[in-house]
mmCIF file of C-alpha atoms and ligand atoms in Angstrom:
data_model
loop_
_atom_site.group_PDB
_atom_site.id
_atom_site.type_symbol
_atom_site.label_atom_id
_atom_site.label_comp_id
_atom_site.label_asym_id
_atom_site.label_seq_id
_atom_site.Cartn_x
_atom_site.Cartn_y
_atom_site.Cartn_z
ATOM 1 C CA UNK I 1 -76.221 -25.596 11.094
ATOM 2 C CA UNK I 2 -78.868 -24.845 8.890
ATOM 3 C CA UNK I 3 -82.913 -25.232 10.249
ATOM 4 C CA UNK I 4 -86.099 -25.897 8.319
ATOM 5 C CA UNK I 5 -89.705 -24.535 9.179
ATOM 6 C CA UNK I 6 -92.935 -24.802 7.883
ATOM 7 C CA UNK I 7 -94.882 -22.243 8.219
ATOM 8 C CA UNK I 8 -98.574 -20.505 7.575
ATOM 9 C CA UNK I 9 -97.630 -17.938 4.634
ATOM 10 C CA UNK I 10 -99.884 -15.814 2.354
ATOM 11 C CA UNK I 11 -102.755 -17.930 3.305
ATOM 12 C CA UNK I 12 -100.794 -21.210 2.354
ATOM 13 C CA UNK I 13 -97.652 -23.613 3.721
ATOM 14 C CA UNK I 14 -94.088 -22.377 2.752
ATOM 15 C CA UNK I 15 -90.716 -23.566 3.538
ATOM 16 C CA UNK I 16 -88.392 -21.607 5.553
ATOM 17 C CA UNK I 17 -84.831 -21.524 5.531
ATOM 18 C CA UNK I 18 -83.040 -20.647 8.603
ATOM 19 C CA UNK I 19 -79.906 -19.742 8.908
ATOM 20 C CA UNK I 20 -77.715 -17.962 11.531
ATOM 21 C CA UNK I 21 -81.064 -16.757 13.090
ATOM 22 C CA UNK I 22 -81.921 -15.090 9.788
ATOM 23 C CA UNK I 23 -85.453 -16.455 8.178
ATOM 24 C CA UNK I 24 -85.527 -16.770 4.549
ATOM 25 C CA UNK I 25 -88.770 -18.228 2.215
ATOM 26 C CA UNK I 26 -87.520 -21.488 0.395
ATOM 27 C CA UNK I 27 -88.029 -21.595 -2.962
ATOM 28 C CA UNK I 28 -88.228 -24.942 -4.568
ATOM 29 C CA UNK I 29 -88.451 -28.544 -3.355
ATOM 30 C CA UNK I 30 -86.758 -29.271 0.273
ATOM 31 C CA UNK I 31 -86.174 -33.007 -0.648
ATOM 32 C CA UNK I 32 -84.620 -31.979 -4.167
ATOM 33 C CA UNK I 33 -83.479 -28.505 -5.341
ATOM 34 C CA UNK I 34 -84.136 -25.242 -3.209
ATOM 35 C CA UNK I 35 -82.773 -21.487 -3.174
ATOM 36 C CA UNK I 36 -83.142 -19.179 0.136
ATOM 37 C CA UNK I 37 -85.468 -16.498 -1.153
ATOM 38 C CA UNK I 38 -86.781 -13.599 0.309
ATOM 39 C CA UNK I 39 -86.124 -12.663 4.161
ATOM 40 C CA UNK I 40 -88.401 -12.762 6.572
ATOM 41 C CA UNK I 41 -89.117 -12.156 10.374
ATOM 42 C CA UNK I 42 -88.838 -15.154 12.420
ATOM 43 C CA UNK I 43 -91.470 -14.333 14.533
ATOM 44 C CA UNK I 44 -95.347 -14.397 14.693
ATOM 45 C CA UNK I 45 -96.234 -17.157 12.416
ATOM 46 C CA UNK I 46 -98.050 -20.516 12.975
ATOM 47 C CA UNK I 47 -95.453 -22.887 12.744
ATOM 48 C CA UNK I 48 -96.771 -25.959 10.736
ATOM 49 C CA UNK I 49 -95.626 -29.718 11.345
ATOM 50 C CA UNK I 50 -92.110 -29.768 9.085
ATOM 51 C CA UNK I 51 -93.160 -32.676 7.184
ATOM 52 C CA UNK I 52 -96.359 -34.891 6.356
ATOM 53 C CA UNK I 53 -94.663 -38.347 7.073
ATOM 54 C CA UNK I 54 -96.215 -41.309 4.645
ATOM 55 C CA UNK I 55 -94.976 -43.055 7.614
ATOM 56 C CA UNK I 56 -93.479 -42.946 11.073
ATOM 57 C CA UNK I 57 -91.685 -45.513 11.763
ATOM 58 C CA UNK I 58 -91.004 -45.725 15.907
ATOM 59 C CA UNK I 59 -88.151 -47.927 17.722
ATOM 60 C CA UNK I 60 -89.058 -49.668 20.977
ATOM 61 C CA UNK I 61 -87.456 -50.124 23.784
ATOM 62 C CA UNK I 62 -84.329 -48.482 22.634
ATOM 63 C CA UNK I 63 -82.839 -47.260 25.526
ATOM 64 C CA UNK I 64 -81.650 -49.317 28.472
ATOM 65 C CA UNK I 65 -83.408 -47.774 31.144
ATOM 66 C CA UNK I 66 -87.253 -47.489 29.577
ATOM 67 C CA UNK I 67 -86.643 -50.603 29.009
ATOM 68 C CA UNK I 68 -86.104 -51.342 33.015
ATOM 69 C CA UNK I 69 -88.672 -49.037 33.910
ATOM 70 C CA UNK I 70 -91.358 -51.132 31.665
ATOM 71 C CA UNK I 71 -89.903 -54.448 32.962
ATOM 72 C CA UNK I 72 -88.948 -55.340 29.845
ATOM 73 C CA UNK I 73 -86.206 -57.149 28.461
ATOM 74 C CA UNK I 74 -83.630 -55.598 25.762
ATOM 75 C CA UNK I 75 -84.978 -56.716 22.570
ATOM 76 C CA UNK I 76 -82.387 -58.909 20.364
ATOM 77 C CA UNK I 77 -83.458 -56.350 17.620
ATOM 78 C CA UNK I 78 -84.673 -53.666 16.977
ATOM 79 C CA UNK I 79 -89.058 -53.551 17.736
ATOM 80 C CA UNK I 80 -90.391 -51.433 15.274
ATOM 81 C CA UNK I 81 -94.138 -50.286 14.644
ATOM 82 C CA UNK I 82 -95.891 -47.769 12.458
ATOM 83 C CA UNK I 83 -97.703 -44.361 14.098
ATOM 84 C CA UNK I 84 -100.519 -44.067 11.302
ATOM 85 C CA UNK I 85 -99.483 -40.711 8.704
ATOM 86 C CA UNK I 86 -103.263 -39.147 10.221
ATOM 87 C CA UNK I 87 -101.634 -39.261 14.292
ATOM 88 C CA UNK I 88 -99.334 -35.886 12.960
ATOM 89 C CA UNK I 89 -100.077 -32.891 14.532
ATOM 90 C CA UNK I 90 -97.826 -29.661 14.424
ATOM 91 C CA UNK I 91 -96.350 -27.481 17.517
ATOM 92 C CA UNK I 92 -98.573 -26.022 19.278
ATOM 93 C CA UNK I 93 -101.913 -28.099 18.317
ATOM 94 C CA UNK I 94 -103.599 -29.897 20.824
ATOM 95 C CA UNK I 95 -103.470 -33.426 21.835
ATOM 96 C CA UNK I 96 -106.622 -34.819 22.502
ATOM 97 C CA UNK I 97 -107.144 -37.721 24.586
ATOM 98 C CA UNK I 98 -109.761 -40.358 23.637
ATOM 99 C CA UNK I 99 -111.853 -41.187 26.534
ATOM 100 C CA UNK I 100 -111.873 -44.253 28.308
ATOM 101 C CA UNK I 101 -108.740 -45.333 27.532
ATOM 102 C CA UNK I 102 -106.848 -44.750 30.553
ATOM 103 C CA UNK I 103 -103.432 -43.527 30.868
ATOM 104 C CA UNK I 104 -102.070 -41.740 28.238
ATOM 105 C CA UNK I 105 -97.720 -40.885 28.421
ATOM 106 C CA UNK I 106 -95.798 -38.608 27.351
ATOM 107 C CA UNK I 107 -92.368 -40.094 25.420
ATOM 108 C CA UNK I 108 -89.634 -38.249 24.121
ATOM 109 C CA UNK I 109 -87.751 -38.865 20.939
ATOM 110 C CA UNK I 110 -85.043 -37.868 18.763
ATOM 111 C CA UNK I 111 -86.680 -38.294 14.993
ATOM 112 C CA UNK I 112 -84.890 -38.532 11.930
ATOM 113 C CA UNK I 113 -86.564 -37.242 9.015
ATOM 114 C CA UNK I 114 -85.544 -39.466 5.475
ATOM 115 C CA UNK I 115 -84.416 -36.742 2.990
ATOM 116 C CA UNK I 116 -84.506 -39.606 -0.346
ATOM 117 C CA UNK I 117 -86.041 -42.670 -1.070
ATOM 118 C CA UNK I 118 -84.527 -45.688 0.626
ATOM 119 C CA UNK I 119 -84.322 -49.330 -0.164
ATOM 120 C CA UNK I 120 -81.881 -51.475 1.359
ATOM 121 C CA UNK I 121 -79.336 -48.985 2.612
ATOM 122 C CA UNK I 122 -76.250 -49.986 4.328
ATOM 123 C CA UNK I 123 -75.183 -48.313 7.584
ATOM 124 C CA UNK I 124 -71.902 -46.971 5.836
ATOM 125 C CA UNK I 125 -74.367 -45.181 2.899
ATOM 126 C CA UNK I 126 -77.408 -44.669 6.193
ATOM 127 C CA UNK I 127 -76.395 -40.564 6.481
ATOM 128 C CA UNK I 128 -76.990 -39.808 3.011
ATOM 129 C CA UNK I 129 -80.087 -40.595 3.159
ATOM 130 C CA UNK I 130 -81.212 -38.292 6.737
ATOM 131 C CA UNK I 131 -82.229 -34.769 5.742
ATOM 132 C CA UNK I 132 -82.274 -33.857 9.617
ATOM 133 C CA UNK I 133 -83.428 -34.047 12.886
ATOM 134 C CA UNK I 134 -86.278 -33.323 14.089
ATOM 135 C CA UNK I 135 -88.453 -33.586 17.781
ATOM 136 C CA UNK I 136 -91.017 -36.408 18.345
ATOM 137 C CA UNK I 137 -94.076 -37.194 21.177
ATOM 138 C CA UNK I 138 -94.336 -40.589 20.721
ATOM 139 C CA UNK I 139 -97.435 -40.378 22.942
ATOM 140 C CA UNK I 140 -98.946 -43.955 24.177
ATOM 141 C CA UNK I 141 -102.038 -45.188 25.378
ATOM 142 C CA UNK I 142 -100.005 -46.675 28.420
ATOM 143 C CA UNK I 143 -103.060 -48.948 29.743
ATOM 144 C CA UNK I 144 -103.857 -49.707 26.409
ATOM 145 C CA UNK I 145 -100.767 -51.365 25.497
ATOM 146 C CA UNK I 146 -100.383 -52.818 28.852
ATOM 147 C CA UNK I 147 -103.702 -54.862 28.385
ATOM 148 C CA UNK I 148 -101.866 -56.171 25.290
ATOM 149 C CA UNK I 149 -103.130 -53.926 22.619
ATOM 150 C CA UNK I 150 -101.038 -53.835 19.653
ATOM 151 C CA UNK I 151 -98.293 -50.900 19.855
ATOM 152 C CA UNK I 152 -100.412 -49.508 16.600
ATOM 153 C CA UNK I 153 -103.891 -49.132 18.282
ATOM 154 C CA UNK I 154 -101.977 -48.112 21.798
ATOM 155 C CA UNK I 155 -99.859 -44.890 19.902
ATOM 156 C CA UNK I 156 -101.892 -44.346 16.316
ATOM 157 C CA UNK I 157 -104.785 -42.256 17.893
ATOM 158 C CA UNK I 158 -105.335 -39.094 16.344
ATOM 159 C CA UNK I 159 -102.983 -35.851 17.796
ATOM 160 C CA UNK I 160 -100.558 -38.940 18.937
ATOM 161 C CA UNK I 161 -97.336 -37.835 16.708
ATOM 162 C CA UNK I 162 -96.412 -34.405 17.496
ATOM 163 C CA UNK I 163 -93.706 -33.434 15.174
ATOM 164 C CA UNK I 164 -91.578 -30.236 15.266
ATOM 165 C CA UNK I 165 -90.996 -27.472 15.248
ATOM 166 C CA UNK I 166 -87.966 -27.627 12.702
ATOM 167 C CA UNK I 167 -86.022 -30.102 10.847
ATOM 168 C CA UNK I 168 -82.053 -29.444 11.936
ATOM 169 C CA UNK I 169 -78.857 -30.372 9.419
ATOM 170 C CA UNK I 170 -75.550 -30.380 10.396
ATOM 171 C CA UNK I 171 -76.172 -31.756 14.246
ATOM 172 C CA UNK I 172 -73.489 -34.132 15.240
ATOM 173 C CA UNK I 173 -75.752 -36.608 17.133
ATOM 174 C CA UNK I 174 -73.629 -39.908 16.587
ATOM 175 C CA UNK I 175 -70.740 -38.386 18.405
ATOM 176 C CA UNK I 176 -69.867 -39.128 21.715
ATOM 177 C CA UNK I 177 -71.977 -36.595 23.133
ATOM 178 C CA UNK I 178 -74.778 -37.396 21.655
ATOM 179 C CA UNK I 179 -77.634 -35.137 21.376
ATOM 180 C CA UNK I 180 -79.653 -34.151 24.483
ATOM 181 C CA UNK I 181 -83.211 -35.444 24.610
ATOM 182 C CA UNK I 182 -85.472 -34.126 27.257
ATOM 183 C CA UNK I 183 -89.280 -34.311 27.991
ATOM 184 C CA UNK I 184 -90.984 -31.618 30.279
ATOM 185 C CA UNK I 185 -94.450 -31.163 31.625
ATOM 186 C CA UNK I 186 -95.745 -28.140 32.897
ATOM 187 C CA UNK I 187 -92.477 -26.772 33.014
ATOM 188 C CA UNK I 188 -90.887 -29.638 35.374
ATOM 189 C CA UNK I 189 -88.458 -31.926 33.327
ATOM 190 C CA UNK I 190 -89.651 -35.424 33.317
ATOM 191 C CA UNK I 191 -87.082 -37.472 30.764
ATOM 192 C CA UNK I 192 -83.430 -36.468 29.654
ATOM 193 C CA UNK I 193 -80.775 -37.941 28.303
ATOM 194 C CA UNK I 194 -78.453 -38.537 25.190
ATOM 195 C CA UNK I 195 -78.664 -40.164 21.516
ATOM 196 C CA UNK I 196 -75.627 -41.533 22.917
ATOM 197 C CA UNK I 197 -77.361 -43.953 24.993
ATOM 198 C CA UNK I 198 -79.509 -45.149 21.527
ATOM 199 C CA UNK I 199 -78.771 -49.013 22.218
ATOM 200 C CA UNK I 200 -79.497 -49.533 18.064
ATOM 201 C CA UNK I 201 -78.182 -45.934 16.551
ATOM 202 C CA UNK I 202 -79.369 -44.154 13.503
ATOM 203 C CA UNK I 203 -77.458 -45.404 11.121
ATOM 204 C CA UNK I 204 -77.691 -49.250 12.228
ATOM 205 C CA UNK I 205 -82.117 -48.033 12.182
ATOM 206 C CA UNK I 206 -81.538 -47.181 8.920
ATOM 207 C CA UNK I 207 -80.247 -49.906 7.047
ATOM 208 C CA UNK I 208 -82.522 -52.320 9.440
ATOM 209 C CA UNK I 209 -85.820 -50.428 8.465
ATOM 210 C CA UNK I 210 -85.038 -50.105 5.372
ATOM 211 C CA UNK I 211 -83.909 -53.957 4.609
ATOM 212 C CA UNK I 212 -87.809 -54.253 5.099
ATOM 213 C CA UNK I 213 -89.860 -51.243 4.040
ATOM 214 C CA UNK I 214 -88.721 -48.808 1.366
ATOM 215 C CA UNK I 215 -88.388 -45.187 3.145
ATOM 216 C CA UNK I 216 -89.712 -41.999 1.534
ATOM 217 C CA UNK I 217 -88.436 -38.671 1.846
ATOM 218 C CA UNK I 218 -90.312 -36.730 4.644
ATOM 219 C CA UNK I 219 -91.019 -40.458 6.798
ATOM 220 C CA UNK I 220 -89.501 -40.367 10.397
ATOM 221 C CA UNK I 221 -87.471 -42.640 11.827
ATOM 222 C CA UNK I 222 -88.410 -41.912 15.510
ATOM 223 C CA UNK I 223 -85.918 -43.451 17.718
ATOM 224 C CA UNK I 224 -87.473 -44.419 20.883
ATOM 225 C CA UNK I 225 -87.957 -42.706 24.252
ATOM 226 C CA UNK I 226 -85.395 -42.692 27.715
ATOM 227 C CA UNK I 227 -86.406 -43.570 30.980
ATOM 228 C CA UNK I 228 -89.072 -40.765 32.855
ATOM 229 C CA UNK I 229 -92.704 -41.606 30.925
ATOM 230 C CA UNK I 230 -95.163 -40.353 32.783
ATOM 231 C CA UNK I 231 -99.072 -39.824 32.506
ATOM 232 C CA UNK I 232 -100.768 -36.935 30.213
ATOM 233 C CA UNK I 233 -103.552 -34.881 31.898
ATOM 234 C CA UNK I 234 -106.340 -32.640 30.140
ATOM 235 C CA UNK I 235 -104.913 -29.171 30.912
ATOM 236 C CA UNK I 236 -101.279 -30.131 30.683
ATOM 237 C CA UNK I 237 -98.287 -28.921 28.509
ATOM 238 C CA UNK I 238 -95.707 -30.674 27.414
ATOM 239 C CA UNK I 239 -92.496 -29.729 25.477
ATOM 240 C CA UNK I 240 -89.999 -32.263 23.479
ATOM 241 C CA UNK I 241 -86.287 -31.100 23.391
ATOM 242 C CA UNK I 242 -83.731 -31.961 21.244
ATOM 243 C CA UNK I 243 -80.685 -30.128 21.528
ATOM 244 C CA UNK I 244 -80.433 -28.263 18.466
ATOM 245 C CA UNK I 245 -83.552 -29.208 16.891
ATOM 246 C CA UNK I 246 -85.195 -26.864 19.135
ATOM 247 C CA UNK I 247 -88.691 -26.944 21.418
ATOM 248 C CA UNK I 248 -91.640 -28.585 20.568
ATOM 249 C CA UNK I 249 -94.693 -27.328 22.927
ATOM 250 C CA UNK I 250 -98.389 -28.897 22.704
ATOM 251 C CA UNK I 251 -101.223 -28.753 24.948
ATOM 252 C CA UNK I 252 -103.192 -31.607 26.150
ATOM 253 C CA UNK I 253 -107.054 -31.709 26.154
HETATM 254 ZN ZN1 ZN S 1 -91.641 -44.453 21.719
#
C-alpha cells in the first residue's frame, strides 16, 4: 500500500510519497509521472488537503440504514449533488458554522479521488480511473435541507468538505470486507460501518457519474454516509476514519 500527502514544504505545497512508514518528497506530477525523491521525517508538518477537487461529487442516501434514519426511501438511482470546489478544507482546519442555520451534522464518507480524466467509463474499465481513497466530512446543514433547501445550499458552505489526510492505493475496498468507515466526536464513535454495505459501489458510481459529467483527475467521488449523523457543536472535534486511508481530525467553531 502506498499513501499520498500534501504537505507545507520550504514555504510551499509538495507531494509526499509514503511508503512502508518511510516519507519521501514526490517529484513530478501525482496524476501523471512521479519519482520518490528525497526522505523525509513524517512528522511535524502541516498536512495540506491531498487534492483541490474541481468538483466533489457526493452520493445520497447510499446506505440502507441513513436512509431509514432520514425516513427516506432507497432511491431507484443513485442521488447525486455537487459540494462547491471553495467548501475544501484540509485536516486539521476549522469548520465554521454559519449562524442561523440550525443544525449542522457530521457525515462520514469513504471518497474516491479520480486519478485521469473520465468520460463515459464502464464499470469493468471504473478502477483505472481511481487514484485512491481518501476520507470525507460530508458536513450538512441538517435543518437546512430539511426545510427543503437544495442539497447544494444545505452542504456547499464554506469549511463543509473536509478532505484528508492522505490519498491510499492498493486498499481492497470492493471486497467482501469492505473498508471500515467510522465517524467520531469528541472521542465517542458516532457512525461505523463498511464500503461493503455501499448499496451503489464504486465502480457502478463511476460509470453512472461519469455517463453525465466528465471527471477530472483530483475530483472526489464521495460515496455517501452510514447510519449515526448527529449534530456539530462550536467547540467540538470530529475525526473521519477510513480504514487504511487513515484519520482525518477538524475542529468545529
Ligand atoms: Zn453525504
Amino acid at each position: 500500500m502506498r499513501r499520498f500527502f500534501r504537505i507545507e514544504h520550504n514555504g510551499g505545497p509538495r507531494y509526499v510519497i509514503e511508503e512502508q512508514g518511510a516519507w519521501r518528497l514526490l517529484d513530478g506530477d501525482i496524476f501523471a509521472r512521479y519519482t520518490a525523491g528525497e526522505a523525509i521525517a513524517s512528522t511535524g508538518h502541516k498536512l495540506l488537503a491531498p487534492v483541490l477537487p474541481s468538483k466533489i461529487v457526493c452520493v445520497g442516501l447510499n446506505y440502507k440504514d441513513h436512509a431509514a434514519e432520514q425516513n427516506k426511501p432507497l432511491p431507484p438511482e443513485p442521488l447525486i449533488f455537487i459540494k462547491p470546489s471553495t467548501s475544501v478544507i484540509g485536516p486539521d482546519q476549522a469548520i465554521v458554522l454559519p449562524e442561523e442555520i440550525g443544525r449542522v451534522d457530521h457525515e462520514a464518507e469513504c471518497g474516491v479521488v479520480i486519478g485521469k480524466r473520465a468520460t463515459r467509463v464502464s464499470q469493468s474499465e471504473a478502477m483505472d480511473y481511481v487514484l485512491g481513497i481518501i476520507c470525507v466530512n460530508d458536513v450538512t446543514a441538517r435543518e437546512l435541507q430539511n426545510k427543503g433547501a437544495s442539497y447544494t445550499r444545505a452542504k456547499g458552505f464554506d469549511t463543509f468538505a473536509p478532505i484528508g489526510p492522505c490519498i491510499a492505493q492498493g486498499l481492497d475496498y470492493n471486497s467482501a470486507g469492505g473498508l471500515t468507515v467510522e465517524g467520531w466526536v469528541n472521542g465517542e464513535r458516532r457512525q461505523a460501518s463498511s464500503t461493503k454495505e455501499l448499496i451503489f459501489p464504486i465502480p457502478m458510481l463511476i460509470a453512472y457519474i461519469s455517463a453525465n459529467m466528465t471527471l477530472l483527475p483530483g475530483d472526489i467521488i464521495s460515496t455517501g454516509t452510514p447510519a449515526g449523523i448527529g449534530p456539530l457543536h462550536a467547540g467540538d472535534t470530529v475525526t473521519i476514519k477510513v480504514e487504511g486511508a487513515g484519520e482525518l481530525t477538524n475542529s468545529v467553531r
